[in-house]
Amino acid sequence: MRKILLIFVTIAFCSCKKSNTNYQTSDAMNNITVDTSIERKIDSLLKIMTLEEKVGQMNQYNGFWDATGPVPKKGNQAEKYEDLKKGLVGSMLNVRGVKQVKALQKIAVEETRLGIPLIFGFDVIHGFKTIAPIPLAESASWDLEIIEKSAKNAAEEAAAAGLNWTFAPMIDIYRDARWGRVMEGGGEDPYLGAKIAVARVHGFQGDDLSSSKTIAACAKHFAAYGFIESGREYNTVDIGTSTLYNTVFPPFKEVADAGVKTFMNAFNELNGIPATADTFLQREILKKDWNFKGFVISDWGSIGELVSHGYAKDLKKAAELAVKAGSDMDMESSAYVEELVSLVEEGTVDEKLLDDAVRRILRVKYELGLFEDPYRYCNEQNEQEVTGKKQFHEDALDIAKKSIVLLKNENDLLPIKKQGVKVAIIGALANDKTSPLGNWRLAAKEGTAISVVEGFQKYDGNSVNYAKGADLVIPNTEISMVQEVQVNTTDTSEFGEALSLAKKSDVVVMVLGEHGMQSGEARSRSTIDLPGVQQQLLEEVYKVNKNIVLVLMNGRPLAFPWAKEHVPAIVEAWQLGVESGNAIAQVLYGDYNPSGKLPMTFPKSLGQVPLYYNHKNTGRPVRDGNVFWSHYSDETNEPLYPFGYGLSYTQFSYDNLNVNVVGENEVQVSVKITNTGKVKGKEVAQLYIHDEYASVTRPIRELKGFELIELEPRESKTIEFKLTEKELGFYNNKGEFLVEPGKFNVFVGGDSKADLTNTFTLK
Ligand code: NOJ
């Protein structure tokens, strides 16, 4: 009897799908036999799925172009089409554009037995076609509203191109500037990182995932990828419980609580277990403790890489370990599609694990509205109207300006007067229309950024002349996402022209830093100096004109102690996206008063790395007579610029710091901030605490609150912070969350070195 019923359900489901591509009907059919809730629909679907079809849902293939990892195992287009038709593919990545998405979706919906729609994923990291500042830059704004808006715009533009899912945000915490992927995240601090992570997830997913303007987000990389040894890409991670719970987990936990739909695991091993096969991370922490209901995708090929890690003897074992550990979808290893069916048939893997993975994947597809209308995101007219919308550019400009960090401004060299000044602009990056787009911009067109030279040309009161000075990259070498960048380390033949221009100018704007493809995945560097001959160029120009404004374009903290000592004005301009040049010019001319603060510590030299503000005190933190204290013989412990640092064209003072314990584990802090300068400005007021003694040692400072405020000249404002258990507690080495009694110090100010302080005691 059951069998007959099953056959009936199968026929009903399939024939409905074949005869009518509008899923309303098939849903209606489902409604007859099952409950209307998504779970019940999934129940009935699971009942009629073959083992192969279940495995198919757990398989993701790259499209037929634009690999964002090693060349796929199944590179062959024909093979992939065949698998698609057989229902052996649940998702595709890197396919984009309504036409392409629709064509593949049509195969899934109309040619497979069950017609389950595909979910299309893409790395929408900082904009889709309209490129916004790199995530590290946006994080420097500390402006959660605009960060959320940036993700929202990116989602709308990507959704209009047929996409349903972004592999973002990257919410790894990291402390090593050598790692190329620092450009992709929220910086070194778990508190700030978690706030930014949640803002980005909200931005991508909105309140209604089924809207054709929102896409599913993906919290990545779970976990501890930001702690790879020596900053070398894909390297090993070995960290203790305290760092894992107190530093790595917080942003992941917050976005799980905020309803992020997917997680991506990581390439790295963590304490001997590759994250992709880590049951503790994926099943214990994520799915059990945090009650995560979405699905986990592997990273590109990371299931197959279990073999290279020395954790699985072959692909079959890798598939077994990954699925048992809770990796629900296989990105480009072909491990699941090749091995899972036999693993289940021979009894090595329980089919229930597949059911759980498929349920999670289908749940997200349902929530995206793909079952209701698989072509929901496929409207060509909408794609045309939405792509590159004016509003996206306006918002990209807004966030670009807010991302800029003013590091030094001696004798008010900035802002530059708008009339009668002879301005020289020097540096290859000043005229570069691609580098400001940064890495992770696969869908964008090369050369679409406004360059610094173009930004300056919009102001016509000054004479503005440009000289390159030197190439950053060896001319005519190929530059792409899959190629190493060949930096010019020898050719200084064009210095002369730049020097004579500098000589006859009043101000020299030098735009130096990294090529856009020098950071990002697989872009670790073993030095963090200005690449190539740029330092030499800077020093030569300085000899003929000291009025230099150094504009840095980079995807990671760089070490530039010489510039800090000599150059009067320094502006950190990251890679600011399409509106880069406009944003920089507006800040340099004073039409926008900079308010950005560093989300990562800038070291003085590579030898200090990893350098981060929330470090431990050690047993010998200060010099006590002789050499036996925690220090370097040839460098101080101080950073070049501390975490949270950034100037404005005005100044702020902090006073009246009041701290009151108002309840059990509840503390109120208030502080008065005054704009003591001459122009209106914004300030990110930051609150740090230090728990003096604890059963597990605590960092010397921890950010526990911040507020972005705007003040007119001479205006004051009192702001309040509330500290609760969440801010006052920590995880011990058993992973238990504790709030311990004792004395705490509070520091409030404009950066992590803030010296206005007070104390409170928890009973
Ligand atoms: C590998 C990267 O680690 C991951 O972040 C990205 O989403 C995938 N490739 C897909 O491009």
CSV table of N, CA and C in Angstrom, one decimal, residues 240-321:
chain,number,residue,atom,x,y,z
A,240,GLY,N,44.6,27.8,20.5
A,240,GLY,CA,44.0,27.2,21.7
A,240,GLY,C,42.5,27.5,21.8
A,241,THR,N,41.9,26.9,22.8
A,241,THR,CA,40.5,27.1,23.1
A,241,THR,C,40.1,28.5,23.3
A,242,SER,N,40.9,29.2,24.1
A,242,SER,CA,40.6,30.6,24.4
A,242,SER,C,40.4,31.5,23.2
A,243,THR,N,41.4,31.4,22.3
A,243,THR,CA,41.3,32.2,21.1
A,243,THR,C,40.2,31.8,20.2
A,244,LEU,N,40.0,30.5,20.2
A,244,LEU,CA,38.9,30.0,19.3
A,244,LEU,C,37.5,30.5,19.8
A,245,TYR,N,37.3,30.4,21.1
A,245,TYR,CA,36.0,30.8,21.6
A,245,TYR,C,35.8,32.3,21.8
A,246,ASN,N,36.9,33.0,22.2
A,246,ASN,CA,36.8,34.4,22.5
A,246,ASN,C,37.1,35.3,21.3
A,247,THR,N,37.8,34.8,20.3
A,247,THR,CA,38.2,35.7,19.2
A,247,THR,C,37.6,35.2,17.8
A,248,VAL,N,37.7,33.9,17.6
A,248,VAL,CA,37.3,33.4,16.3
A,248,VAL,C,35.7,33.2,16.2
A,249,PHE,N,35.2,32.6,17.2
A,249,PHE,CA,33.7,32.3,17.2
A,249,PHE,C,32.8,33.5,17.2
A,250,PRO,N,33.0,34.5,18.0
A,250,PRO,CA,32.0,35.5,18.2
A,250,PRO,C,31.2,36.0,16.9
A,251,PRO,N,32.0,36.4,15.9
A,251,PRO,CA,31.2,36.9,14.7
A,251,PRO,C,30.3,35.7,14.1
A,252,PHE,N,30.8,34.5,14.1
A,252,PHE,CA,30.1,33.4,13.6
A,252,PHE,C,28.8,33.1,14.4
A,253,LYS,N,29.0,33.2,15.7
A,253,LYS,CA,27.8,32.9,16.6
A,253,LYS,C,26.8,34.0,16.4
A,254,GLU,N,27.3,35.3,16.2
A,254,GLU,CA,26.3,36.4,16.1
A,254,GLU,C,25.5,36.3,14.8
A,255,VAL,N,26.2,35.9,13.7
A,255,VAL,CA,25.4,35.8,12.5
A,255,VAL,C,24.5,34.5,12.4
A,256,ALA,N,24.9,33.5,13.1
A,256,ALA,CA,24.1,32.3,13.3
A,256,ALA,C,22.8,32.8,14.0
A,257,ASP,N,23.0,33.5,15.1
A,257,ASP,CA,21.8,34.0,15.8
A,257,ASP,C,21.0,35.0,14.9
A,258,ALA,N,21.6,35.7,14.1
A,258,ALA,CA,20.9,36.7,13.2
A,258,ALA,C,20.3,36.1,12.0
A,259,GLY,N,20.4,34.8,11.9
A,259,GLY,CA,19.7,34.1,10.8
A,259,GLY,C,20.4,33.9,9.5
A,260,VAL,N,21.7,33.9,9.5
A,260,VAL,CA,22.4,33.7,8.2
A,260,VAL,C,22.0,32.4,7.7
A,261,LYS,N,21.8,32.3,6.4
A,261,LYS,CA,21.3,31.0,5.8
A,261,LYS,C,22.3,29.9,5.5
A,262,THR,N,23.6,30.3,5.3
A,262,THR,CA,24.6,29.3,5.0
A,262,THR,C,25.9,29.6,5.7
A,263,PHE,N,26.7,28.6,5.8
A,263,PHE,CA,28.1,28.7,6.3
A,263,PHE,C,29.0,28.1,5.3
A,264,MET,N,30.2,28.6,5.2
A,264,MET,CA,31.2,27.9,4.4
A,264,MET,C,32.3,27.4,5.4
A,265,ASN,N,32.7,26.2,5.2
A,265,ASN,CA,33.8,25.8,6.1
A,265,ASN,C,35.1,26.2,5.4
A,266,ALA,N,36.2,25.7,5.9
A,266,ALA,CA,37.5,26.4,5.5
A,266,ALA,C,38.5,25.4,5.0
A,267,PHE,N,39.5,26.0,4.3
A,267,PHE,CA,40.6,25.2,3.7
A,267,PHE,C,41.6,24.7,4.8
A,268,ASN,N,41.7,25.4,5.9
A,268,ASN,CA,42.7,25.1,6.9
A,268,ASN,C,42.4,24.0,7.8
A,269,GLU,N,43.4,23.3,8.3
A,269,GLU,CA,43.2,22.4,9.4
A,269,GLU,C,43.2,23.2,10.7
A,270,LEU,N,42.5,22.8,11.7
A,270,LEU,CA,42.5,23.4,13.0
A,270,LEU,C,42.9,22.4,14.0
A,271,ASN,N,44.1,22.6,14.6
A,271,ASN,CA,44.6,21.7,15.6
A,271,ASN,C,44.6,20.2,15.1
A,272,GLY,N,45.0,20.1,13.9
A,272,GLY,CA,45.2,18.7,13.3
A,272,GLY,C,44.0,18.1,12.6
A,273,ILE,N,42.9,18.8,12.6
A,273,ILE,CA,41.7,18.3,11.9
A,273,ILE,C,41.3,19.3,10.8
A,274,PRO,N,41.3,19.0,9.6
A,274,PRO,CA,40.9,19.9,8.5
A,274,PRO,C,39.4,20.4,8.8
A,275,ALA,N,39.2,21.7,8.8
A,275,ALA,CA,37.9,22.3,9.1
A,275,ALA,C,36.7,21.6,8.4
A,276,THR,N,37.0,21.2,7.1
A,276,THR,CA,35.9,20.6,6.3
A,276,THR,C,35.5,19.3,6.9
A,277,ALA,N,36.3,18.6,7.6
A,277,ALA,CA,36.0,17.3,8.2
A,277,ALA,C,35.9,17.4,9.7
A,278,ASP,N,35.7,18.6,10.2
A,278,ASP,CA,35.7,18.8,11.7
A,278,ASP,C,34.3,18.7,12.3
A,279,THR,N,34.0,17.6,12.9
A,279,THR,CA,32.7,17.3,13.5
A,279,THR,C,32.4,18.3,14.7
A,280,PHE,N,33.4,18.6,15.4
A,280,PHE,CA,33.3,19.5,16.5
A,280,PHE,C,32.8,20.9,16.1
A,281,LEU,N,33.4,21.4,15.0
A,281,LEU,CA,33.0,22.7,14.5
A,281,LEU,C,31.6,22.7,13.9
A,282,GLN,N,31.4,21.7,13.0
A,282,GLN,CA,30.2,21.8,12.2
A,282,GLN,C,28.9,21.2,12.9
A,283,ARG,N,29.2,20.0,13.5
A,283,ARG,CA,28.0,19.4,14.2
A,283,ARG,C,27.8,19.9,15.6
A,284,GLU,N,28.9,19.8,16.4
A,284,GLU,CA,28.8,20.2,17.8
A,284,GLU,C,28.5,21.7,18.0
A,285,ILE,N,29.4,22.5,17.5
A,285,ILE,CA,29.2,23.9,17.8
A,285,ILE,C,28.1,24.5,16.9
A,286,LEU,N,28.2,24.4,15.6
A,286,LEU,CA,27.3,25.1,14.7
A,286,LEU,C,25.9,24.6,14.8
A,287,LYS,N,25.8,23.3,14.5
A,287,LYS,CA,24.4,22.8,14.3
A,287,LYS,C,23.8,22.4,15.6
A,288,LYS,N,24.6,22.0,16.6
A,288,LYS,CA,23.9,21.7,17.9
A,288,LYS,C,23.9,22.9,18.8
A,289,ASP,N,25.1,23.4,19.3
A,289,ASP,CA,25.1,24.5,20.3
A,289,ASP,C,24.4,25.7,19.7
A,290,TRP,N,24.7,26.1,18.5
A,290,TRP,CA,24.1,27.3,17.9
A,290,TRP,C,22.8,27.1,17.2
A,291,ASN,N,22.4,25.9,17.1
A,291,ASN,CA,21.1,25.5,16.5
A,291,ASN,C,20.9,26.1,15.1
A,292,PHE,N,22.0,26.0,14.3
A,292,PHE,CA,21.9,26.5,12.9
A,292,PHE,C,21.1,25.6,12.0
A,293,LYS,N,20.2,26.3,11.3
A,293,LYS,CA,19.3,25.5,10.5
A,293,LYS,C,19.6,25.5,9.0
A,294,GLY,N,20.5,26.4,8.6
A,294,GLY,CA,20.8,26.4,7.2
A,294,GLY,C,21.8,25.3,6.8
A,295,PHE,N,22.5,25.5,5.7
A,295,PHE,CA,23.4,24.4,5.3
A,295,PHE,C,24.9,24.9,5.2
A,296,VAL,N,25.8,24.0,5.3
A,296,VAL,CA,27.2,24.3,5.2
A,296,VAL,C,27.7,23.8,3.9
A,297,ILE,N,28.4,24.7,3.2
A,297,ILE,CA,29.1,24.4,2.0
A,297,ILE,C,30.5,24.2,2.2
A,298,SER,N,31.2,23.3,1.5
A,298,SER,CA,32.6,23.2,1.7
A,298,SER,C,33.3,24.4,0.9
A,299,ASP,N,34.5,24.6,1.1
A,299,ASP,CA,35.2,25.6,0.3
A,299,ASP,C,35.6,24.9,-1.0
A,300,TRP,N,36.1,25.6,-1.9
A,300,TRP,CA,36.4,25.1,-3.3
A,300,TRP,C,37.4,23.9,-3.2
A,301,GLY,N,36.8,22.7,-3.5
A,301,GLY,CA,37.7,21.6,-3.5
A,301,GLY,C,38.2,21.1,-2.1
A,302,SER,N,37.6,21.7,-1.1
A,302,SER,CA,38.2,21.4,0.3
A,302,SER,C,37.9,20.0,0.7
A,303,ILE,N,36.9,19.3,0.2
A,303,ILE,CA,36.7,17.9,0.5
A,303,ILE,C,37.8,17.1,-0.1
A,304,GLY,N,38.0,17.3,-1.4
A,304,GLY,CA,39.1,16.5,-2.0
A,304,GLY,C,40.4,16.8,-1.4
A,305,GLU,N,40.6,18.0,-0.8
A,305,GLU,CA,41.9,18.3,-0.2
A,305,GLU,C,42.2,17.6,1.1
A,306,LEU,N,41.2,17.0,1.6
A,306,LEU,CA,41.4,16.2,2.8
A,306,LEU,C,42.5,15.1,2.6
A,307,VAL,N,42.6,14.7,1.3
A,307,VAL,CA,43.6,13.8,1.0
A,307,VAL,C,45.0,14.4,1.1
A,308,SER,N,45.2,15.6,0.5
A,308,SER,CA,46.5,16.3,0.6
A,308,SER,C,46.8,16.6,2.1
A,309,HIS,N,45.8,17.0,2.8
A,309,HIS,CA,46.1,17.3,4.3
A,309,HIS,C,46.6,16.0,5.0
A,310,GLY,N,46.4,14.9,4.4
A,310,GLY,CA,46.8,13.7,5.1
A,310,GLY,C,45.8,13.2,6.1
A,311,TYR,N,44.6,13.5,5.8
A,311,TYR,CA,43.5,13.1,6.7
A,311,TYR,C,42.6,12.0,6.2
A,312,ALA,N,42.6,12.0,4.8
A,312,ALA,CA,41.8,10.9,4.2
A,312,ALA,C,42.7,10.2,3.2
A,313,LYS,N,42.5,8.9,3.1
A,313,LYS,CA,43.5,8.2,2.2
A,313,LYS,C,43.1,8.4,0.7
A,314,ASP,N,41.8,8.6,0.4
A,314,ASP,CA,41.4,8.8,-0.9
A,314,ASP,C,40.1,9.6,-1.0
A,315,LEU,N,39.6,9.9,-2.2
A,315,LEU,CA,38.4,10.7,-2.3
A,315,LEU,C,37.2,10.2,-1.6
A,316,LYS,N,37.1,8.8,-1.6
A,316,LYS,CA,36.0,8.2,-1.0
A,316,LYS,C,36.0,8.4,0.5
A,317,LYS,N,37.1,8.2,1.1
A,317,LYS,CA,37.2,8.5,2.5
A,317,LYS,C,36.9,9.9,2.8
A,318,ALA,N,37.4,10.8,2.0
A,318,ALA,CA,37.2,12.2,2.2
A,318,ALA,C,35.7,12.6,2.2
A,319,ALA,N,35.0,12.0,1.2
A,319,ALA,CA,33.5,12.2,1.2
A,319,ALA,C,32.9,11.7,2.5
A,320,GLU,N,33.3,10.5,2.9
A,320,GLU,CA,32.7,10.0,4.1
A,320,GLU,C,33.0,10.9,5.3
A,321,LEU,N,34.2,11.3,5.5
A,321,LEU,CA,34.6,12.2,6.6
A,321,LEU,C,33.9,13.5,6.6
